Amino acid sequence: MGSARKKQWQIAILSIIFLSAVGVAAAENWPHWRGPRNNGTSLETGLPIQWSSSENVLWRLPLPGAAGATPVVWEDRIFLTSAEGNDLVLLCINTNGKILWKRTLGTGNRNVHGGEGNAASPSPSTDGKHVWAFISTGDLACYDFDGNEVWKTNLEDRYGDFNLYFVMASTPLLDGDRLYLQLIHSNAWLVLALDKSTGREIWKHNRKSDAYAECEHSYASPSIYQDDKREFLLVHGADYITAHRLTDGSEIWRCGNLNPKNSYNTSLRLVASPVAVPGLVVVPSAKNGPVIGLRPGGKGDITGSKRWYHWQRADGTPDVPSPLIHEGLVYLCRENGDLICLDAETGKQVYKERTHRHRHRASPVCSGGNIYLTSRDGRVTVVKSGRNFEVLASNDIDETISASPVISNGKLYLRSYKALYAIGVAE
């Protein structure tokens, strides 16, 4: 790791420790679909845990169409992608609920899985000066905050048609001066690093796998592992999780057995993304399959290695929601509303409890010791973090939701198929 990156990481960790210790309510931006640390956690406190159509809803903005893309927020700007008929658009909205500008990213929307997804499934990212938006037609574009196009390209034209059963839903990862992407489908298994300023390819890695049938497809998103000794890119799909060097994309290690060969499921595509904190990578699979807690220092094929496994759980994986790690505990929100809490060090189950019995597609987020679980029917269940299970509140907006909640600058944002909601305490 470069000295500048190492210092930046150390400052971030010290800030988290300090703010947690003194109980400061820190206002944060939400620049990626899983937040400022790419893991669904926020340092903010004091957010409402209860709301209704008439309580703690600051505003509701109707949207031009449905989508599962999670919004991103930087100070007074909110960015989200959406379908608009056959078009796919990027919206810039201010934090008072007014649309500032709209740009067409591409055309050819496609609805899949009974309306559960469409071509506006990947989420945008921002660094406070520019916003990057990707849609499953392959269109990838960069705009400044005034809506001026900086560059635009089409990844299908560059790297071949996406061949998936559903749609390309992987969200590019913005880190430093790069965009990292995983394009894992039947026509290619590619890992890419692009220059965020130009869209130029920095490196391309052809990822190997022995997956076949629908297991060739991945709907997960890349993430980065980082501690004071190492950093690498995590890529999830086609029966494996792999770690890649940021310098050239070459593979450091891989772990399989997410789809055991002796009971191979030919429709086990990976959707939930891995999540990492220093010392631990939590790896989901699919369809009630295994969950693995890995140590980060492996090399080569570490499948089944006791040295590099913290723990392994035989079942209970989330099918779509990504795991959450908070204060030494791992939370797994299953698609049926079961919430499983594990000890992060040992993997031992702390509890398994039932929440709202409806399909969950959004990933959980945590703020102020509260975990927000969002189901497709518009209910958000708020659970107290910690070893004792406690439901604090259940809130309904009665609109379909598959996007994950967003926490930024004292507000909780919910993106339904019909509207964007700002939840907060009126001043």
CSV table of C-alpha atoms in Angstrom, one decimal:
chain,number,residue,atom,x,y,z
A,1,MET,CA,0.0,0.0,0.0
A,2,GLY,CA,1.3,3.5,-0.9
A,3,SER,CA,2.2,5.8,2.1
A,4,ALA,CA,-0.6,8.3,1.1
A,5,ARG,CA,-3.2,5.5,1.0
A,6,LYS,CA,-2.0,4.0,4.3
A,7,LYS,CA,-2.1,7.4,6.0
A,8,GLN,CA,-5.6,8.0,4.6
A,9,TRP,CA,-6.8,4.6,5.9
A,10,GLN,CA,-5.2,5.2,9.4
A,11,ILE,CA,-6.9,8.7,9.6
A,12,ALA,CA,-10.3,7.1,8.7
A,13,ILE,CA,-10.0,4.4,11.3
A,14,LEU,CA,-8.9,6.9,14.0
A,15,SER,CA,-11.9,9.1,13.1
A,16,ILE,CA,-14.3,6.2,13.5
A,17,ILE,CA,-12.9,5.3,16.9
A,18,PHE,CA,-12.9,8.8,18.1
A,19,LEU,CA,-16.4,9.6,16.9
A,20,SER,CA,-17.8,6.3,18.4
A,21,ALA,CA,-16.1,7.0,21.7
A,22,VAL,CA,-17.4,10.5,22.2
A,23,GLY,CA,-20.8,9.9,20.7
A,24,VAL,CA,-20.6,12.7,18.1
A,25,ALA,CA,-23.4,12.7,15.5
A,26,ALA,CA,-21.2,13.0,12.4
A,27,ALA,CA,-22.8,14.2,9.2
A,28,GLU,CA,-21.7,12.1,6.2
A,29,ASN,CA,-22.1,11.9,2.5
A,30,TRP,CA,-23.3,8.6,1.0
A,31,PRO,CA,-21.2,8.4,-2.2
A,32,HIS,CA,-21.7,4.7,-3.1
A,33,TRP,CA,-24.6,2.3,-2.9
A,34,ARG,CA,-23.3,0.9,0.4
A,35,GLY,CA,-22.2,4.2,1.9
A,36,PRO,CA,-19.0,6.0,2.8
A,37,ARG,CA,-17.2,2.8,3.9
A,38,ASN,CA,-18.8,0.6,1.3
A,39,ASN,CA,-20.3,-1.6,4.0
A,40,GLY,CA,-23.8,-0.1,4.8
A,41,THR,CA,-22.7,1.7,8.0
A,42,SER,CA,-23.1,5.3,9.0
A,43,LEU,CA,-21.6,7.3,11.9
A,44,GLU,CA,-24.7,9.5,12.0
A,45,THR,CA,-27.1,9.4,15.0
A,46,GLY,CA,-30.5,10.8,15.8
A,47,LEU,CA,-32.3,9.6,12.7
A,48,PRO,CA,-36.0,8.8,13.2
A,49,ILE,CA,-37.0,5.2,13.7
A,50,GLN,CA,-40.7,5.8,13.1
A,51,TRP,CA,-42.5,7.5,10.3
A,52,SER,CA,-45.7,7.4,8.4
A,53,SER,CA,-47.3,9.3,5.5
A,54,SER,CA,-47.9,12.2,7.9
A,55,GLU,CA,-45.0,11.8,10.4
A,56,ASN,CA,-41.3,12.5,9.8
A,57,VAL,CA,-41.7,12.5,6.0
A,58,LEU,CA,-40.0,15.8,5.0
A,59,TRP,CA,-40.9,15.4,1.3
A,60,ARG,CA,-41.9,12.8,-1.4
A,61,LEU,CA,-40.8,13.3,-5.0
A,62,PRO,CA,-42.6,11.3,-7.7
A,63,LEU,CA,-40.1,9.6,-10.1
A,64,PRO,CA,-40.4,9.0,-13.8
A,65,GLY,CA,-40.3,5.2,-13.5
A,66,ALA,CA,-39.3,2.2,-11.5
A,67,ALA,CA,-35.8,1.1,-10.6
A,68,GLY,CA,-33.8,-0.8,-8.0
A,69,ALA,CA,-30.8,1.5,-8.1
A,70,THR,CA,-29.8,3.0,-4.7
A,71,PRO,CA,-29.4,6.8,-4.7
A,72,VAL,CA,-26.1,8.5,-3.7
A,73,VAL,CA,-25.8,11.8,-1.8
A,74,TRP,CA,-23.1,14.5,-1.6
A,75,GLU,CA,-24.0,17.4,0.6
A,76,ASP,CA,-27.1,19.0,-1.1
A,77,ARG,CA,-27.1,16.8,-4.2
A,78,ILE,CA,-28.9,13.4,-4.7
A,79,PHE,CA,-28.2,11.3,-7.8
A,80,LEU,CA,-30.2,8.3,-8.9
A,81,THR,CA,-30.9,6.4,-12.1
A,82,SER,CA,-34.4,5.5,-13.3
A,83,ALA,CA,-36.4,4.1,-16.1
A,84,GLU,CA,-38.5,6.6,-18.0
A,85,GLY,CA,-40.6,4.5,-20.5
A,86,ASN,CA,-38.0,3.0,-22.8
A,87,ASP,CA,-35.3,5.5,-21.8
A,88,LEU,CA,-32.9,5.2,-18.9
A,89,VAL,CA,-32.0,8.5,-17.1
A,90,LEU,CA,-29.8,10.0,-14.5
A,91,LEU,CA,-31.5,12.5,-12.2
A,92,CYS,CA,-29.9,15.2,-10.0
A,93,ILE,CA,-32.1,16.2,-7.1
A,94,ASN,CA,-31.5,18.7,-4.4
A,95,THR,CA,-32.0,17.8,-0.7
A,96,ASN,CA,-35.2,19.9,-0.8
A,97,GLY,CA,-36.8,17.4,-3.2
A,98,LYS,CA,-36.5,19.4,-6.4
A,99,ILE,CA,-35.2,17.9,-9.7
A,100,LEU,CA,-32.2,20.1,-10.9
A,101,TRP,CA,-31.4,18.2,-14.1
A,102,LYS,CA,-32.0,15.0,-15.9
A,103,ARG,CA,-29.9,13.3,-18.6
A,104,THR,CA,-30.7,10.4,-20.8
A,105,LEU,CA,-28.1,7.6,-20.4
A,106,GLY,CA,-29.4,5.2,-23.0
A,107,THR,CA,-32.5,3.5,-24.4
A,108,GLY,CA,-33.9,0.0,-24.4
A,109,ASN,CA,-35.2,-0.6,-20.9
A,110,ARG,CA,-35.9,-4.2,-20.0
A,111,ASN,CA,-38.0,-5.5,-17.2
A,112,VAL,CA,-37.1,-8.9,-15.7
A,113,HIS,CA,-38.2,-11.3,-13.1
A,114,GLY,CA,-41.8,-10.2,-12.9
A,115,GLY,CA,-40.9,-6.5,-12.5
A,116,GLU,CA,-38.3,-7.1,-9.8
A,117,GLY,CA,-35.5,-5.6,-11.9
A,118,ASN,CA,-34.9,-3.5,-14.9
A,119,ALA,CA,-32.0,-1.9,-16.9
A,120,ALA,CA,-31.7,0.8,-14.2
A,121,SER,CA,-30.5,-1.6,-11.5
A,122,PRO,CA,-26.8,-0.5,-11.1
A,123,SER,CA,-26.3,2.5,-8.7
A,124,PRO,CA,-24.4,5.7,-9.5
A,125,SER,CA,-21.3,6.9,-7.6
A,126,THR,CA,-19.9,10.3,-6.8
A,127,ASP,CA,-16.7,12.0,-5.5
A,128,GLY,CA,-18.3,15.4,-4.8
A,129,LYS,CA,-17.3,16.9,-8.2
A,130,HIS,CA,-18.5,14.3,-10.7
A,131,VAL,CA,-21.1,11.5,-10.8
A,132,TRP,CA,-20.7,8.2,-12.7
A,133,ALA,CA,-23.7,6.2,-13.9
A,134,PHE,CA,-23.9,2.8,-15.4
A,135,ILE,CA,-27.0,1.0,-16.8
A,136,SER,CA,-27.4,-2.6,-18.0
A,137,THR,CA,-27.4,-1.6,-21.7
A,138,GLY,CA,-23.7,-1.1,-21.2
A,139,ASP,CA,-23.8,2.7,-21.2
A,140,LEU,CA,-21.4,4.3,-18.7
A,141,ALA,CA,-21.1,8.0,-18.4
A,142,CYS,CA,-19.5,10.7,-16.2
A,143,TYR,CA,-21.2,14.1,-15.6
A,144,ASP,CA,-20.2,17.1,-13.5
A,145,PHE,CA,-22.5,18.5,-10.9
A,146,ASP,CA,-24.1,20.9,-13.4
A,147,GLY,CA,-25.1,18.0,-15.7
A,148,ASN,CA,-22.4,18.6,-18.3
A,149,GLU,CA,-21.2,15.3,-19.9
A,150,VAL,CA,-17.5,14.7,-19.3
A,151,TRP,CA,-17.3,11.4,-21.1
A,152,LYS,CA,-19.5,8.5,-22.2
A,153,THR,CA,-18.9,5.0,-23.4
A,154,ASN,CA,-20.6,1.7,-24.0
A,155,LEU,CA,-19.1,-1.4,-22.4
A,156,GLU,CA,-21.0,-3.8,-24.6
A,157,ASP,CA,-19.4,-2.2,-27.6
A,158,ARG,CA,-16.0,-2.4,-26.0
A,159,TYR,CA,-16.1,-5.8,-24.3
A,160,GLY,CA,-18.9,-7.8,-25.9
A,161,ASP,CA,-22.6,-8.2,-25.4
A,162,PHE,CA,-23.8,-9.0,-21.8
A,163,ASN,CA,-25.3,-12.5,-21.8
A,164,LEU,CA,-27.2,-13.0,-18.6
A,165,TYR,CA,-30.5,-14.5,-17.7
A,166,PHE,CA,-31.7,-11.2,-16.2
A,167,VAL,CA,-29.8,-7.9,-16.6
A,168,MET,CA,-26.4,-6.6,-15.8
A,169,ALA,CA,-26.9,-5.2,-12.2
A,170,SER,CA,-23.3,-4.9,-10.9
A,171,THR,CA,-22.5,-1.4,-9.6
A,172,PRO,CA,-19.0,0.0,-10.6
A,173,LEU,CA,-16.8,0.8,-7.6
A,174,LEU,CA,-15.3,4.2,-7.4
A,175,ASP,CA,-12.0,4.4,-5.5
A,176,GLY,CA,-9.4,7.1,-5.8
A,177,ASP,CA,-8.9,7.9,-9.5
A,178,ARG,CA,-10.4,4.6,-10.7
A,179,LEU,CA,-13.7,2.8,-11.5
A,180,TYR,CA,-13.5,-0.9,-10.9
A,181,LEU,CA,-16.0,-3.2,-12.6
A,182,GLN,CA,-16.8,-6.8,-12.8
A,183,LEU,CA,-18.6,-8.1,-16.0
A,184,ILE,CA,-19.3,-11.7,-15.3
A,185,HIS,CA,-21.7,-13.4,-17.7
A,186,SER,CA,-21.8,-16.2,-20.3
A,187,ASN,CA,-19.8,-14.2,-22.9
A,188,ALA,CA,-17.0,-13.1,-20.6
A,189,TRP,CA,-15.6,-13.1,-17.1
A,190,LEU,CA,-13.9,-9.7,-16.9
A,191,VAL,CA,-12.5,-7.5,-14.1
A,192,LEU,CA,-11.7,-3.9,-15.2
A,193,ALA,CA,-10.1,-0.8,-13.9
A,194,LEU,CA,-11.0,2.4,-15.8
A,195,ASP,CA,-9.6,5.9,-15.4
A,196,LYS,CA,-12.5,7.9,-13.8
A,197,SER,CA,-11.5,11.1,-15.6
A,198,THR,CA,-11.6,9.7,-19.2
A,199,GLY,CA,-13.1,6.2,-19.1
A,200,ARG,CA,-9.8,4.8,-20.5
A,201,GLU,CA,-8.9,1.2,-19.7
A,202,ILE,CA,-6.1,1.0,-17.1
A,203,TRP,CA,-6.1,-2.8,-17.0
A,204,LYS,CA,-8.2,-5.8,-17.8
A,205,HIS,CA,-8.1,-9.2,-16.2
A,206,ASN,CA,-9.7,-12.3,-17.6
A,207,ARG,CA,-11.0,-14.2,-14.6
A,208,LYS,CA,-11.1,-18.0,-14.8
A,209,SER,CA,-13.9,-20.2,-13.5
A,210,ASP,CA,-15.2,-23.7,-14.0
A,211,ALA,CA,-18.8,-22.5,-13.4
A,212,TYR,CA,-21.4,-23.4,-16.0
A,213,ALA,CA,-25.0,-22.8,-16.9
A,214,GLU,CA,-26.6,-19.9,-15.1
A,215,CYS,CA,-23.9,-20.0,-12.5
A,216,GLU,CA,-21.7,-18.2,-15.0
A,217,HIS,CA,-23.7,-15.0,-14.2
A,218,SER,CA,-23.0,-12.6,-11.4
A,219,TYR,CA,-25.2,-9.7,-10.2
A,220,ALA,CA,-22.9,-8.8,-7.3
A,221,SER,CA,-20.7,-5.7,-7.1
A,222,PRO,CA,-17.0,-5.4,-6.5
A,223,SER,CA,-15.6,-4.1,-3.2
A,224,ILE,CA,-12.2,-3.3,-1.7
A,225,TYR,CA,-10.5,-4.8,1.3
A,226,GLN,CA,-8.2,-2.5,3.2
A,227,ASP,CA,-6.1,-2.6,6.4
A,228,ASP,CA,-2.8,-1.2,7.4
A,229,LYS,CA,-0.9,-3.9,5.6
A,230,ARG,CA,-2.8,-4.7,2.4
A,231,GLU,CA,-5.5,-3.7,0.0
A,232,PHE,CA,-7.1,-5.5,-2.8
A,233,LEU,CA,-10.2,-5.8,-5.0
A,234,LEU,CA,-12.9,-8.4,-4.2
A,235,VAL,CA,-14.9,-9.9,-7.0
A,236,HIS,CA,-17.8,-12.2,-6.5
A,237,GLY,CA,-19.4,-14.5,-9.0
A,238,ALA,CA,-19.3,-17.7,-11.1
A,239,ASP,CA,-18.9,-19.9,-8.0
A,240,TYR,CA,-15.9,-18.1,-6.5
A,241,ILE,CA,-14.8,-15.0,-4.6
A,242,THR,CA,-11.4,-13.7,-5.8
A,243,ALA,CA,-9.0,-11.1,-4.6
A,244,HIS,CA,-7.1,-8.9,-7.2
A,245,ARG,CA,-4.2,-6.6,-7.1
A,246,LEU,CA,-5.1,-3.0,-7.6
A,247,THR,CA,-2.0,-2.4,-9.7
A,248,ASP,CA,-2.8,-4.8,-12.6
A,249,GLY,CA,-5.9,-6.9,-11.6
A,250,SER,CA,-3.9,-10.1,-11.2
A,251,GLU,CA,-5.4,-12.7,-8.9
A,252,ILE,CA,-4.0,-13.0,-5.4
A,253,TRP,CA,-6.3,-15.7,-4.0
A,254,ARG,CA,-9.6,-17.4,-4.7
A,255,CYS,CA,-12.1,-19.3,-2.6
A,256,GLY,CA,-14.7,-21.7,-3.9
A,257,ASN,CA,-17.2,-24.3,-2.7
A,258,LEU,CA,-19.9,-21.7,-2.7
A,259,ASN,CA,-21.7,-24.0,-5.0
A,260,PRO,CA,-20.5,-27.5,-3.9
A,261,LYS,CA,-19.6,-29.7,-6.9
A,262,ASN,CA,-21.2,-32.8,-5.3
A,263,SER,CA,-24.6,-31.1,-5.2
A,264,TYR,CA,-24.1,-28.5,-8.0
A,265,ASN,CA,-27.0,-26.1,-8.5
A,266,THR,CA,-27.0,-24.9,-12.1
A,267,SER,CA,-29.1,-21.8,-11.3
A,268,LEU,CA,-27.1,-20.6,-8.4
A,269,ARG,CA,-26.1,-17.1,-9.6
A,270,LEU,CA,-24.4,-14.9,-7.0
A,271,VAL,CA,-26.3,-11.7,-6.2
A,272,ALA,CA,-25.4,-10.6,-2.7
A,273,SER,CA,-22.0,-8.8,-2.5
A,274,PRO,CA,-19.2,-9.6,0.0
A,275,VAL,CA,-18.5,-7.1,2.8
A,276,ALA,CA,-15.2,-6.5,4.5
A,277,VAL,CA,-13.7,-4.9,7.6
A,278,PRO,CA,-10.0,-5.1,8.7
A,279,GLY,CA,-9.2,-8.8,9.4
A,280,LEU,CA,-12.4,-10.2,8.0
A,281,VAL,CA,-14.1,-10.8,4.6
A,282,VAL,CA,-17.7,-12.1,4.9
A,283,VAL,CA,-18.7,-14.1,1.8
A,284,PRO,CA,-22.3,-14.9,1.0
A,285,SER,CA,-23.5,-17.4,-1.6
A,286,ALA,CA,-27.1,-17.9,-2.6
A,287,LYS,CA,-30.3,-19.9,-2.1
A,288,ASN,CA,-29.8,-20.6,1.6
A,289,GLY,CA,-26.2,-21.8,0.9
A,290,PRO,CA,-23.0,-21.3,2.9
A,291,VAL,CA,-21.6,-18.1,4.4
A,292,ILE,CA,-17.8,-17.9,4.9
A,293,GLY,CA,-15.7,-15.6,7.1
A,294,LEU,CA,-12.2,-15.3,5.5
A,295,ARG,CA,-8.9,-14.0,6.7
A,296,PRO,CA,-7.4,-11.6,4.2
A,297,GLY,CA,-3.8,-12.8,3.8
A,298,GLY,CA,-4.2,-15.9,1.6
A,299,LYS,CA,-2.5,-16.8,-1.7
A,300,GLY,CA,-3.6,-19.1,-4.4
A,301,ASP,CA,-6.7,-21.4,-4.0
A,302,ILE,CA,-7.7,-21.1,-0.3
A,303,THR,CA,-10.9,-23.2,-0.6
A,304,GLY,CA,-11.4,-25.1,2.6
A,305,SER,CA,-8.1,-23.9,4.2
A,306,LYS,CA,-8.3,-23.8,8.0
A,307,ARG,CA,-5.5,-21.2,8.0
A,308,TRP,CA,-7.5,-18.7,6.0
A,309,TYR,CA,-11.0,-19.4,7.3
A,310,HIS,CA,-12.2,-17.6,10.4
A,311,TRP,CA,-15.4,-19.7,10.2
A,312,GLN,CA,-17.9,-21.3,7.8
A,313,ARG,CA,-21.6,-21.6,8.2
A,314,ALA,CA,-23.3,-24.3,6.2
A,315,ASP,CA,-26.5,-22.4,5.4
A,316,GLY,CA,-28.5,-19.2,6.0
A,317,THR,CA,-26.9,-17.0,3.4
A,318,PRO,CA,-28.9,-14.0,2.2
A,319,ASP,CA,-29.9,-14.5,-1.4
A,320,VAL,CA,-29.9,-10.8,-2.4
A,321,PRO,CA,-29.3,-8.5,0.6
A,322,SER,CA,-25.6,-8.1,1.3
A,323,PRO,CA,-24.3,-8.8,4.8
A,324,LEU,CA,-23.7,-6.1,7.4
A,325,ILE,CA,-20.8,-6.0,9.9
A,326,HIS,CA,-21.2,-3.7,13.0
A,327,GLU,CA,-19.3,-3.7,16.3
A,328,GLY,CA,-18.1,-7.3,16.1
A,329,LEU,CA,-21.3,-8.8,14.8
A,330,VAL,CA,-22.4,-10.0,11.3
A,331,TYR,CA,-26.0,-9.5,10.3
A,332,LEU,CA,-27.5,-11.6,7.5
A,333,CYS,CA,-31.0,-10.5,6.3
A,334,ARG,CA,-32.5,-13.4,4.5
A,335,GLU,CA,-35.0,-12.8,1.7
A,336,ASN,CA,-37.9,-14.1,3.9
A,337,GLY,CA,-37.2,-11.6,6.6
A,338,ASP,CA,-35.2,-13.8,9.0
A,339,LEU,CA,-32.4,-11.8,10.6
A,340,ILE,CA,-29.4,-13.9,11.6
A,341,CYS,CA,-26.8,-12.4,13.9
A,342,LEU,CA,-23.3,-14.0,14.1
A,343,ASP,CA,-20.2,-13.4,16.2
A,344,ALA,CA,-17.8,-11.9,13.6
A,345,GLU,CA,-14.7,-13.6,15.1
A,346,THR,CA,-16.1,-17.1,15.6
A,347,GLY,CA,-19.1,-17.2,13.3
A,348,LYS,CA,-21.3,-18.6,16.1
A,349,GLN,CA,-24.9,-17.8,15.9
A,350,VAL,CA,-26.0,-15.2,18.4
A,351,TYR,CA,-29.6,-15.3,17.3
A,352,LYS,CA,-32.0,-16.0,14.4
A,353,GLU,CA,-35.2,-14.2,14.6
A,354,ARG,CA,-38.2,-13.5,12.3
A,355,THR,CA,-38.9,-9.9,11.2
A,356,HIS,CA,-41.5,-8.9,8.5
A,357,ARG,CA,-42.5,-12.0,6.5
A,358,HIS,CA,-42.1,-10.6,3.0
A,359,ARG,CA,-39.4,-10.7,0.3
A,360,HIS,CA,-36.3,-8.6,1.1
A,361,ARG,CA,-34.2,-7.4,-1.7
A,362,ALA,CA,-32.5,-4.3,-0.2
A,363,SER,CA,-29.3,-4.5,1.8
A,364,PRO,CA,-29.5,-3.6,5.5
A,365,VAL,CA,-27.9,-0.3,6.8
A,366,CYS,CA,-27.0,0.7,10.3
A,367,SER,CA,-26.9,4.1,12.0
A,368,GLY,CA,-26.9,5.1,15.6
A,369,GLY,CA,-27.1,1.5,16.8
A,370,ASN,CA,-30.2,0.9,14.7
A,371,ILE,CA,-30.4,-1.5,11.7
A,372,TYR,CA,-32.9,-0.8,8.9
A,373,LEU,CA,-34.3,-3.8,7.0
A,374,THR,CA,-36.4,-3.0,3.9
A,375,SER,CA,-38.8,-5.3,2.3
A,376,ARG,CA,-40.3,-5.2,-1.2
A,377,ASP,CA,-43.8,-4.2,0.0
A,378,GLY,CA,-42.4,-0.9,1.4
A,379,ARG,CA,-42.1,-1.9,5.1
A,380,VAL,CA,-38.9,-0.9,6.9
A,381,THR,CA,-38.3,-2.8,10.1
A,382,VAL,CA,-35.9,-1.1,12.6
A,383,VAL,CA,-34.0,-3.5,14.8
A,384,LYS,CA,-31.7,-2.6,17.7
A,385,SER,CA,-28.1,-3.6,17.0
A,386,GLY,CA,-26.4,-5.9,19.5
A,387,ARG,CA,-26.7,-9.4,20.9
A,388,ASN,CA,-30.2,-9.0,22.1
A,389,PHE,CA,-32.8,-9.0,19.4
A,390,GLU,CA,-35.3,-6.2,19.6
A,391,VAL,CA,-37.7,-4.7,17.0
A,392,LEU,CA,-37.9,-1.0,17.7
A,393,ALA,CA,-40.3,0.0,15.0
A,394,SER,CA,-42.1,-1.0,11.8
A,395,ASN,CA,-42.9,1.6,9.1
A,396,ASP,CA,-44.9,1.3,5.9
A,397,ILE,CA,-45.0,3.4,2.8
A,398,ASP,CA,-47.0,0.8,0.8
A,399,GLU,CA,-44.9,1.2,-2.3
A,400,THR,CA,-42.5,-1.4,-3.9
A,401,ILE,CA,-38.9,-1.0,-2.8
A,402,SER,CA,-35.8,-2.9,-3.8
A,403,ALA,CA,-33.2,-0.1,-3.4
A,404,SER,CA,-31.3,0.0,-0.2
A,405,PRO,CA,-31.8,2.9,2.3
A,406,VAL,CA,-29.5,5.8,2.3
A,407,ILE,CA,-28.3,7.8,5.3
A,408,SER,CA,-26.8,11.3,4.8
A,409,ASN,CA,-26.7,14.6,6.7
A,410,GLY,CA,-29.5,13.8,9.2
A,411,LYS,CA,-31.9,12.2,6.7
A,412,LEU,CA,-32.9,8.7,5.7
A,413,TYR,CA,-33.7,8.4,2.0
A,414,LEU,CA,-36.0,5.7,0.6
A,415,ARG,CA,-36.3,5.1,-3.1
A,416,SER,CA,-39.5,3.2,-4.1
A,417,TYR,CA,-40.6,2.3,-7.6
A,418,LYS,CA,-42.8,5.4,-7.5
A,419,ALA,CA,-41.0,8.1,-5.5
A,420,LEU,CA,-38.0,9.3,-3.5
A,421,TYR,CA,-38.7,9.9,0.2
A,422,ALA,CA,-36.7,12.0,2.6
A,423,ILE,CA,-37.3,10.9,6.2
A,424,GLY,CA,-36.2,13.1,9.1
A,425,VAL,CA,-37.2,15.4,11.9
A,426,ALA,CA,-38.6,18.7,10.7
A,427,GLU,CA,-36.6,21.7,12.0
